[in-house]
Short mmCIF file of C-alpha atoms in Angstrom, two decimals:
data_model
loop_
_atom_site.label_atom_id
_atom_site.label_comp_id
_atom_site.label_asym_id
_atom_site.label_seq_id
_atom_site.Cartn_x
_atom_site.Cartn_y
_atom_site.Cartn_z
CA ASN A 389 -6.03 -18.92 13.01
CA GLU A 390 -5.09 -20.67 9.34
CA VAL A 391 -7.24 -18.31 7.84
CA LEU A 392 -6.48 -15.20 9.35
CA LEU A 393 -2.07 -15.80 9.03
CA VAL A 394 -2.71 -16.42 5.26
CA LEU A 395 -4.49 -12.82 5.40
CA SER A 396 -2.02 -11.57 7.39
CA SER A 397 0.94 -12.34 5.36
CA LEU A 398 -1.07 -11.70 1.92
CA MET A 399 -1.48 -8.25 3.54
CA TYR A 400 1.80 -7.58 4.36
CA ASN A 401 3.34 -8.51 1.06
CA THR A 402 0.40 -6.85 -1.02
CA VAL A 403 1.69 -3.75 1.09
CA THR A 404 5.05 -4.59 0.46
CA CYS A 405 4.51 -4.68 -3.66
CA ILE A 406 2.44 -2.07 -3.43
CA GLU A 407 4.64 0.83 -1.75
CA GLN A 408 7.28 -0.22 -4.49
CA ASP A 409 5.24 0.45 -7.03
CA GLU A 410 4.76 4.55 -6.70
CA LEU A 411 3.08 5.34 -10.36
CA SER A 412 0.68 2.79 -9.91
CA ARG A 413 -0.07 3.17 -6.48
CA SER A 414 -2.69 5.35 -6.68
CA ALA A 415 -4.84 2.25 -8.25
CA PHE A 416 -4.77 0.61 -4.99
CA ARG A 417 -6.33 3.39 -2.78
CA GLU A 418 -9.78 0.73 -2.53
CA LEU A 419 -7.45 -2.03 -1.15
CA GLY A 420 -5.45 0.09 0.75
CA GLU A 421 -8.43 1.17 2.28
CA TYR A 422 -9.65 -1.83 2.96
CA PHE A 423 -6.67 -3.37 4.62
CA PHE A 424 -6.75 -0.77 6.78
CA ILE A 425 -9.95 -1.16 7.81
CA VAL A 426 -9.31 -4.97 8.21
CA LEU A 427 -6.10 -4.33 10.22
CA HIS A 428 -8.35 -1.71 12.96
CA CYS A 429 -11.42 -4.59 13.19
CA VAL A 430 -9.37 -7.57 13.74
CA GLU A 431 -7.84 -8.38 16.77
CA TRP A 432 -4.50 -9.37 16.61
CA PRO A 433 -1.13 -8.20 18.29
CA ARG A 434 -0.68 -3.98 17.71
CA GLY A 435 2.92 -4.86 17.56
CA TRP A 436 2.02 -6.42 14.22
CA LYS A 437 -0.98 -4.48 12.65
CA THR A 438 0.47 -1.15 14.15
CA PRO A 439 3.44 -1.05 11.58
CA LEU A 440 1.58 -2.19 8.39
CA GLN A 441 -1.32 0.29 9.22
CA ASN A 442 1.26 3.09 9.31
CA ARG A 443 2.50 1.64 5.93
CA ILE A 444 -0.84 2.08 4.38
CA LYS A 445 -1.24 5.17 5.96
CA ALA A 446 1.67 6.80 4.48
CA MET A 447 0.63 5.42 1.42
CA PHE A 448 -2.91 7.16 1.45
CA PRO A 449 -3.27 9.79 4.47
CA GLN A 450 -6.84 9.63 3.70
CA CYS A 451 -7.48 5.84 5.57
CA GLN A 452 -7.76 6.81 9.14
CA ASP A 453 -9.98 9.81 8.23
CA LEU A 454 -12.49 7.02 6.15
CA LEU A 455 -12.39 5.12 8.70
CA ASP A 456 -13.57 7.63 11.74
CA LEU A 457 -16.27 8.37 9.42
CA GLU A 458 -17.49 5.59 8.54
CA LEU A 459 -17.33 4.21 12.26
CA ALA A 460 -19.10 7.18 13.22
CA ASN A 461 -21.54 6.70 9.88
CA ILE A 462 -22.18 3.12 11.65
CA LEU A 463 -22.72 3.99 15.09
CA LYS A 464 -25.20 6.99 14.61
CA ALA A 465 -27.45 4.63 12.51
CA ARG A 466 -27.46 2.32 15.54
CA ALA A 467 -28.33 4.79 17.64
CA GLN A 468 -30.92 6.64 15.94
CA ARG A 469 -32.19 2.41 15.76
CA GLU A 470 -31.89 2.03 19.07
CA GLY A 471 -34.09 5.50 19.89
CA ALA A 472 -30.53 6.99 21.58
CA SER A 473 -29.97 10.12 19.38
CA GLY A 474 -27.49 11.85 20.40
CA VAL A 475 -25.52 9.84 21.91
CA THR A 476 -22.52 8.39 20.62
CA PRO A 477 -22.44 4.59 21.29
CA THR A 478 -19.15 2.38 21.69
CA ALA A 479 -17.97 0.06 18.98
CA THR A 480 -18.75 -3.37 18.71
CA PHE A 481 -17.84 -6.38 17.55
CA ALA A 482 -21.22 -6.29 15.19
CA ASP A 483 -20.06 -2.95 13.92
CA GLN A 484 -16.42 -3.47 13.09
CA LYS A 485 -18.29 -6.23 11.63
CA GLN A 486 -20.57 -4.14 9.53
CA LEU A 487 -17.74 -1.25 8.85
CA VAL A 488 -15.81 -4.85 7.21
CA ARG A 489 -18.56 -6.11 5.13
CA GLN A 490 -20.13 -2.64 3.74
CA ARG A 491 -16.64 -1.89 2.62
CA SER A 492 -15.68 -5.79 0.81
CA LEU A 493 -14.10 -5.89 -2.24
CA LEU A 494 -14.36 -8.79 -4.37
CA PHE A 495 -11.57 -9.28 -7.72
CA THR A 496 -13.94 -12.05 -8.76
CA ASP A 497 -13.99 -11.98 -12.55
CA GLY A 498 -17.83 -11.40 -12.95
CA LYS A 499 -18.49 -14.78 -10.46
CA THR A 500 -21.11 -14.97 -8.38
CA VAL A 501 -21.33 -16.88 -4.21
CA GLU A 502 -22.85 -19.82 -6.09
CA ASP A 503 -19.89 -20.36 -7.88
CA PHE A 504 -17.85 -20.91 -4.92
CA GLU A 505 -20.53 -23.16 -3.26
CA ASP A 506 -19.03 -26.42 -5.37
CA HIS A 507 -16.53 -27.68 -2.28
CA PRO A 508 -16.60 -30.99 -0.68
CA PRO A 509 -18.39 -31.61 2.64
CA PRO A 510 -16.95 -32.20 5.87
CA GLY A 511 -14.69 -34.87 5.94
CA ASP A 512 -11.00 -36.30 4.86
CA THR A 513 -11.20 -34.63 1.26
CA PHE A 514 -12.12 -31.14 2.36
CA PHE A 515 -9.46 -31.29 5.30
CA GLU A 516 -6.68 -32.16 2.67
CA ARG A 517 -8.31 -29.74 0.06
CA HIS A 518 -7.97 -27.26 2.90
CA ARG A 519 -4.73 -28.49 4.12
CA SER A 520 -3.25 -28.82 0.21
CA LEU A 521 -3.88 -24.85 -0.47
CA TRP A 522 -2.99 -23.90 2.98
CA SER A 523 0.33 -25.18 2.32
CA TRP A 524 0.61 -23.87 -1.31
CA THR A 525 -0.38 -20.57 -0.33
CA MET A 526 2.07 -20.14 2.30
CA THR A 527 4.31 -21.19 0.28
CA ASN A 528 3.97 -18.81 -2.21
CA GLU A 529 3.02 -16.17 -0.43
CA LYS A 530 5.04 -13.76 -2.18
CA VAL A 531 4.63 -14.53 -5.66
CA LEU A 532 1.17 -14.46 -4.77
CA ALA A 533 1.21 -11.02 -3.99
CA GLN A 534 3.34 -10.26 -6.87
CA GLU A 535 1.17 -11.74 -9.33
CA PHE A 536 -1.87 -9.94 -7.91
CA VAL A 537 -0.17 -6.64 -7.83
CA ALA A 538 0.74 -7.02 -11.58
CA LEU A 539 -2.50 -8.33 -12.50
CA ALA A 540 -3.89 -5.17 -11.16
CA GLY A 541 -1.81 -3.03 -13.03
CA GLY A 542 1.19 -2.52 -11.14
CA ALA A 543 4.66 -3.79 -10.84
CA CYS A 544 6.21 -5.65 -7.76
CA ALA A 545 10.12 -6.12 -8.00
#
């Protein structure tokens, strides 16, 4: 739940910053599309995610078409694998997970997954590091979004 809270807060604040920066908004198209897809797939209350999706769609109108096309391609490939060509299956959790994973964006400055594997084993030390990072993130959520947008070439008031 904590990860989802951080994710939703950072998405909301990042979208707010991007909305305020019309001049460099195009630099954030892929991020907007990714946020739109994540919001479609995650099980959050529609009353929260739909308004944010609508704000993203207002900035990047192609988001819905892209989502529909990519999900249709995943469903078509699954139908062919299962020998049910011509039948359009209903999207499953696995299909939506695949949709998010194939669109994943990583801003890692050349780091790989292995660079992020150095963490303490489960226990008190890990819990305290996690709690400290979560607390810091939630205290600085707006500043984090502003600095992210600024680092990516935009401006946020």
